[in-house]
PDB file of C-alpha atoms in Angstrom:
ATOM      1  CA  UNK M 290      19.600  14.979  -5.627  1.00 53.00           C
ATOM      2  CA  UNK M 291      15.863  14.718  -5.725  1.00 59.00           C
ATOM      3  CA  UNK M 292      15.602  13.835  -8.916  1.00 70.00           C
ATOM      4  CA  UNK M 293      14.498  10.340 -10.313  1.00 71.00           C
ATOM      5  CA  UNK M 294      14.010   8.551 -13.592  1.00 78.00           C
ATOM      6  CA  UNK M 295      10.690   7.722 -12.991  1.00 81.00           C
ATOM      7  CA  UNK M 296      10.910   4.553 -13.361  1.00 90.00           C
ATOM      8  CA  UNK M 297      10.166   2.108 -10.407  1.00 93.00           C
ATOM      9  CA  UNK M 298      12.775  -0.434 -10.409  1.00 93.00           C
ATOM     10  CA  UNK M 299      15.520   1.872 -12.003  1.00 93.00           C
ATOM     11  CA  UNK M 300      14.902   4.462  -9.057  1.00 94.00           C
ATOM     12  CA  UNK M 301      15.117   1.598  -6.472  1.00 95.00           C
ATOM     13  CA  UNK M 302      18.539   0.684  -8.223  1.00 94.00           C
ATOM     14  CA  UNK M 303      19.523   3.901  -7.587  1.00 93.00           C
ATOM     15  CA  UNK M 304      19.087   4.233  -4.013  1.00 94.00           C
ATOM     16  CA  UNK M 305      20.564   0.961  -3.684  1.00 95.00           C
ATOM     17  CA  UNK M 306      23.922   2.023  -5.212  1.00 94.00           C
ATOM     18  CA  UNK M 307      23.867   5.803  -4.114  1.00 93.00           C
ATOM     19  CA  UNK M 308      21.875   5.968  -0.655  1.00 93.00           C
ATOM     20  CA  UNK M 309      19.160   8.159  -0.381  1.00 93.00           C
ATOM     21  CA  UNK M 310      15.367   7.662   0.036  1.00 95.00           C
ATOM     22  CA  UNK M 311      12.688   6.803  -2.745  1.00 95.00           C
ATOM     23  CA  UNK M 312       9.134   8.013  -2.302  1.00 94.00           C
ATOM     24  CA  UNK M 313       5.534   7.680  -3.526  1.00 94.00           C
ATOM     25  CA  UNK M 314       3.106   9.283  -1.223  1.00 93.00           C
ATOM     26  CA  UNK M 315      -0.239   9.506  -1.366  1.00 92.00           C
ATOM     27  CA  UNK M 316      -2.182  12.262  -2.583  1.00 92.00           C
ATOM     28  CA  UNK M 317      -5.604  14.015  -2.207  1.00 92.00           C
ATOM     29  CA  UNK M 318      -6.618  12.471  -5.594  1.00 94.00           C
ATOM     30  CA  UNK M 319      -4.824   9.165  -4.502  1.00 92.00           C
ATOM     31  CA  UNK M 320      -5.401   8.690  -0.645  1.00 90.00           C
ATOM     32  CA  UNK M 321      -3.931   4.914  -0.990  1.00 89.00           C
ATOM     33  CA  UNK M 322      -1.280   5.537  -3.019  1.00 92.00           C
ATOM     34  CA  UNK M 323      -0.634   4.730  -6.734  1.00 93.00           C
ATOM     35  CA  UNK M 324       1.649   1.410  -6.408  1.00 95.00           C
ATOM     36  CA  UNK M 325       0.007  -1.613  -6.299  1.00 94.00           C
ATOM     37  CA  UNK M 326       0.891  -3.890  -3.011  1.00 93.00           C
ATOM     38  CA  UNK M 327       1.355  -7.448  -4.770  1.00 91.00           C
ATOM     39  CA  UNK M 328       3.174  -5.872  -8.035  1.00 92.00           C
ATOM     40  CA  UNK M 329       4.924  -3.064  -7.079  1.00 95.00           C
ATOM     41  CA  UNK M 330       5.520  -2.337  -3.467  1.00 96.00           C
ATOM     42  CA  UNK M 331       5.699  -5.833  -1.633  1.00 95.00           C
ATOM     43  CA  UNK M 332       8.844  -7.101  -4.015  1.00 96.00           C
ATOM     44  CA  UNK M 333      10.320  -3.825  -3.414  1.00 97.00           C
ATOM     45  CA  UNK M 334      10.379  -3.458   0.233  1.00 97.00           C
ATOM     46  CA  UNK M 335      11.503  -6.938   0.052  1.00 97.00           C
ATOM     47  CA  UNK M 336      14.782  -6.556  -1.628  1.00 96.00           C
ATOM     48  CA  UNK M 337      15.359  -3.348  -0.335  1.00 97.00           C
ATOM     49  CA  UNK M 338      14.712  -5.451   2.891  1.00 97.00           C
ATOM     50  CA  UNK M 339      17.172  -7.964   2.084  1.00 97.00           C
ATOM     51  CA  UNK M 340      19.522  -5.528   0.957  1.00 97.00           C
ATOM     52  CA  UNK M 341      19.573  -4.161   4.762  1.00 97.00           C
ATOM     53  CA  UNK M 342      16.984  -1.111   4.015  1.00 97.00           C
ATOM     54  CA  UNK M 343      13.344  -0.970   4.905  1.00 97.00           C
ATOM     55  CA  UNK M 344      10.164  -0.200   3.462  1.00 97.00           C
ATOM     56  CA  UNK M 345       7.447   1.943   4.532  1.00 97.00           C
ATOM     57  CA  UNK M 346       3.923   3.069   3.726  1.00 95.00           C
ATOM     58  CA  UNK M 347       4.754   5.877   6.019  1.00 92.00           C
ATOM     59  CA  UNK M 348       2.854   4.569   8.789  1.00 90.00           C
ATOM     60  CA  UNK M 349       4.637   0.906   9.021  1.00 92.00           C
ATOM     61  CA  UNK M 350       6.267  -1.584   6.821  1.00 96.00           C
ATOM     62  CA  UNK M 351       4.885  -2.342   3.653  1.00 96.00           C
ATOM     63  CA  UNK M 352       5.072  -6.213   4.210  1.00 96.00           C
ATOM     64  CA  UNK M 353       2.801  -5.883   7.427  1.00 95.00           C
ATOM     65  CA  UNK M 354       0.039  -4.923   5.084  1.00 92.00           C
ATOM     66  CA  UNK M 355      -2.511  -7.385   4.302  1.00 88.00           C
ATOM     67  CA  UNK M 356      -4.792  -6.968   0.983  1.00 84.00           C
ATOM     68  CA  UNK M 357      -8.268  -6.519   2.344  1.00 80.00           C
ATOM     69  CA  UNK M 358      -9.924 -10.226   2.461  1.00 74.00           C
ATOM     70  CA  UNK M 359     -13.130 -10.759   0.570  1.00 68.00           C
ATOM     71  CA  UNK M 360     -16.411 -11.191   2.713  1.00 65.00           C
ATOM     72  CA  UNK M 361     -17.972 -14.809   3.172  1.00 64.00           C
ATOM     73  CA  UNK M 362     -20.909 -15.320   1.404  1.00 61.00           C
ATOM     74  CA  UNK M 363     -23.926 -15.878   3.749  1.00 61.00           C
ATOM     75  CA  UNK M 364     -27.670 -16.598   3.492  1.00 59.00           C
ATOM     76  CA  UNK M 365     -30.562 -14.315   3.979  1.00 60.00           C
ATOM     77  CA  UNK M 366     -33.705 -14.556   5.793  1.00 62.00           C
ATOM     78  CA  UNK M 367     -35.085 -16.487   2.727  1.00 65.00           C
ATOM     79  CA  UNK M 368     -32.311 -18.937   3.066  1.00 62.00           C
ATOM     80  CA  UNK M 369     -30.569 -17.689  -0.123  1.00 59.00           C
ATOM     81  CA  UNK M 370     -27.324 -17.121  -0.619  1.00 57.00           C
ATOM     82  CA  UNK M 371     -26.546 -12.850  -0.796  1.00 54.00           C
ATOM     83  CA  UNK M 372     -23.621 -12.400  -2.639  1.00 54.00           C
ATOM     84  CA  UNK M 373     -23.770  -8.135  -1.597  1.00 54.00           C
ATOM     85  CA  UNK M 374     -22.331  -6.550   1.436  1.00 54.00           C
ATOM     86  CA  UNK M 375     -23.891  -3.741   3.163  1.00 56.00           C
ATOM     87  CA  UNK M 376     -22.420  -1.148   0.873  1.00 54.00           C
ATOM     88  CA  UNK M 377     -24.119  -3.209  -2.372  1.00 55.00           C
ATOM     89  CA  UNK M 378     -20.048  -4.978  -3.210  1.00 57.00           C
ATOM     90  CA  UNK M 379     -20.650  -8.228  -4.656  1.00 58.00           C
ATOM     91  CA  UNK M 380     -18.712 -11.211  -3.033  1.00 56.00           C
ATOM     92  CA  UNK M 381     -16.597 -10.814  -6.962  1.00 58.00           C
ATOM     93  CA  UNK M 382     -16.097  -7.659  -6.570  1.00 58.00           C
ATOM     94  CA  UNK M 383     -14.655  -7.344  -3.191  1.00 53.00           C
ATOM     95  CA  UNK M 384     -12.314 -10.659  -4.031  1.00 58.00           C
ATOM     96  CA  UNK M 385     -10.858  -9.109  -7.243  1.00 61.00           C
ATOM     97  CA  UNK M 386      -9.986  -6.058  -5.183  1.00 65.00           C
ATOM     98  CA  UNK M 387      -7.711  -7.665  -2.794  1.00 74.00           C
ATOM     99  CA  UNK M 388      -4.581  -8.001  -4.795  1.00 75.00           C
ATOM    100  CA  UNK M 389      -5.099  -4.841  -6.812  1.00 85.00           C
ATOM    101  CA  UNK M 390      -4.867  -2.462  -3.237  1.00 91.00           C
ATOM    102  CA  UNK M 391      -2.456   0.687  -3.721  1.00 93.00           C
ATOM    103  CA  UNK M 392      -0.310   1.533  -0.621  1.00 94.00           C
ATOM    104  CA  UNK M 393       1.589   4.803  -0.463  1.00 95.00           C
ATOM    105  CA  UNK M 394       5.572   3.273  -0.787  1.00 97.00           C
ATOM    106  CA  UNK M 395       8.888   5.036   0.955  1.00 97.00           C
ATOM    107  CA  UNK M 396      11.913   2.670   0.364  1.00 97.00           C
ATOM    108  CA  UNK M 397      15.851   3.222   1.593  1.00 97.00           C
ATOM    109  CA  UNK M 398      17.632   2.557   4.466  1.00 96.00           C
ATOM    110  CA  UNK M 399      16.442   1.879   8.021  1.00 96.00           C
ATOM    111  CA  UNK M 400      17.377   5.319   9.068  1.00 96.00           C
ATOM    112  CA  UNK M 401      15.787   7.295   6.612  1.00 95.00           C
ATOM    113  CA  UNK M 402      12.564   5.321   6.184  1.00 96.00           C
ATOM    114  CA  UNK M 403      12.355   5.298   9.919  1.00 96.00           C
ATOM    115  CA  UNK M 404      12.879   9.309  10.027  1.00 95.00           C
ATOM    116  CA  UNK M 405      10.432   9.512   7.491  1.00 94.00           C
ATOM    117  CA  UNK M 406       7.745   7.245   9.615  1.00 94.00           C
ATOM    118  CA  UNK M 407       8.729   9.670  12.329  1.00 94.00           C
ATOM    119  CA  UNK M 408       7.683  12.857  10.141  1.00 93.00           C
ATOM    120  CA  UNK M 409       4.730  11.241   9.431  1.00 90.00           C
ATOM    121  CA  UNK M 410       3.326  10.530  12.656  1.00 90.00           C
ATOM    122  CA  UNK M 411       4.133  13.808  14.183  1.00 91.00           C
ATOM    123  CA  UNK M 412       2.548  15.739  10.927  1.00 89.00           C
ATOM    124  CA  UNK M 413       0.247  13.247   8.994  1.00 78.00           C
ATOM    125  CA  UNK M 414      -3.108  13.768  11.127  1.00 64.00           C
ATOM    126  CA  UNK M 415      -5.844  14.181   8.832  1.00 58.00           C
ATOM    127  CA  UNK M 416      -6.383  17.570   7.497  1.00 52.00           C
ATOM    128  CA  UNK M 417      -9.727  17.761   6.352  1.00 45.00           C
TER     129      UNK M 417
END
C-alpha cells in the first residue's frame, strides 16, 4: 500500500502500527526537501528511533544533521563591524535560517531505511 493520508504524524502512526516505509524526497523544485529539521523531521526520526526504526535523509540519519550555524560577525578594514557575508547574507539573516533548514525525510524500520540509503547511494549522483 503506497498510499498515505498526507498527513505527517498520522502517516508516521501508520508505519508504526503496519510496517512499511514513509517518504519525503526531495525534488527538482525542492532540492532540500520540504520538512523542516527542528519541527518536522528531528522529532520524527526520534520516535521512530525510539520505537526501534531509523530515520534517514537518504544519505544518513536525520539526527546527524546540524542546522547551518550563523557566521561571526567581524570587523572590516575600517574597524567596523560587517554584518554581510561574501554572498551579501546579513549576520540576521543567516541566524534566522538555521532552524528553518528543510531535509529530505525517509522514516521506518532499520531495514528499509537502510535499503533505501543503499538505493540512494548507488543511484542518487547528481544528474544535471
Amino acid at each position: 500500500d503506497t498510499e498515505g493520508i498526507g498527513a505527517l504524524v498520522a502517516d508516521v502512526h501508520n508505519v508504526l502500527i503496519n510496517g512499511g516505509i514513509y517518504g519525503y524526497p526531495s525534488t527538482r523544485d525542492h532540492p532540500d526537501g520540504k520538512l523542516r529539521l527542528l519541527y518536522e523531521s528531528a522529532p520524527m526520526a526520534m520516535i521512530m528511533e525510539q520505537a526501534g526504526g531509523a530515520g534517514s535523509t537518504g544519505y544518513g540519519r536525520i539526527l546527524d544533521v546540524l542546522p547551518p550555524q550563523p557566521k561571526k560577525k567581524r570587523r572590516n578594514d575600517e574597524n567596523e563591524i560587517d554584518n554581510d557575508d561574501e554572498n551579501g547574507k546579513s549576520f540576521e539573516e543567516e541566524a534566522g535560517k538555521g532552524i528553518h533548514v528543510r531535509v529530505p525525510t525517509f522514516l521506518g524500520s532499520v531495514e528499509n531505511v537502510f535499503e533505501l540509503d543503499q538505493f540512494h547511494k548507488y543511484y542518487g549522483g547528481d544528474d544535471e
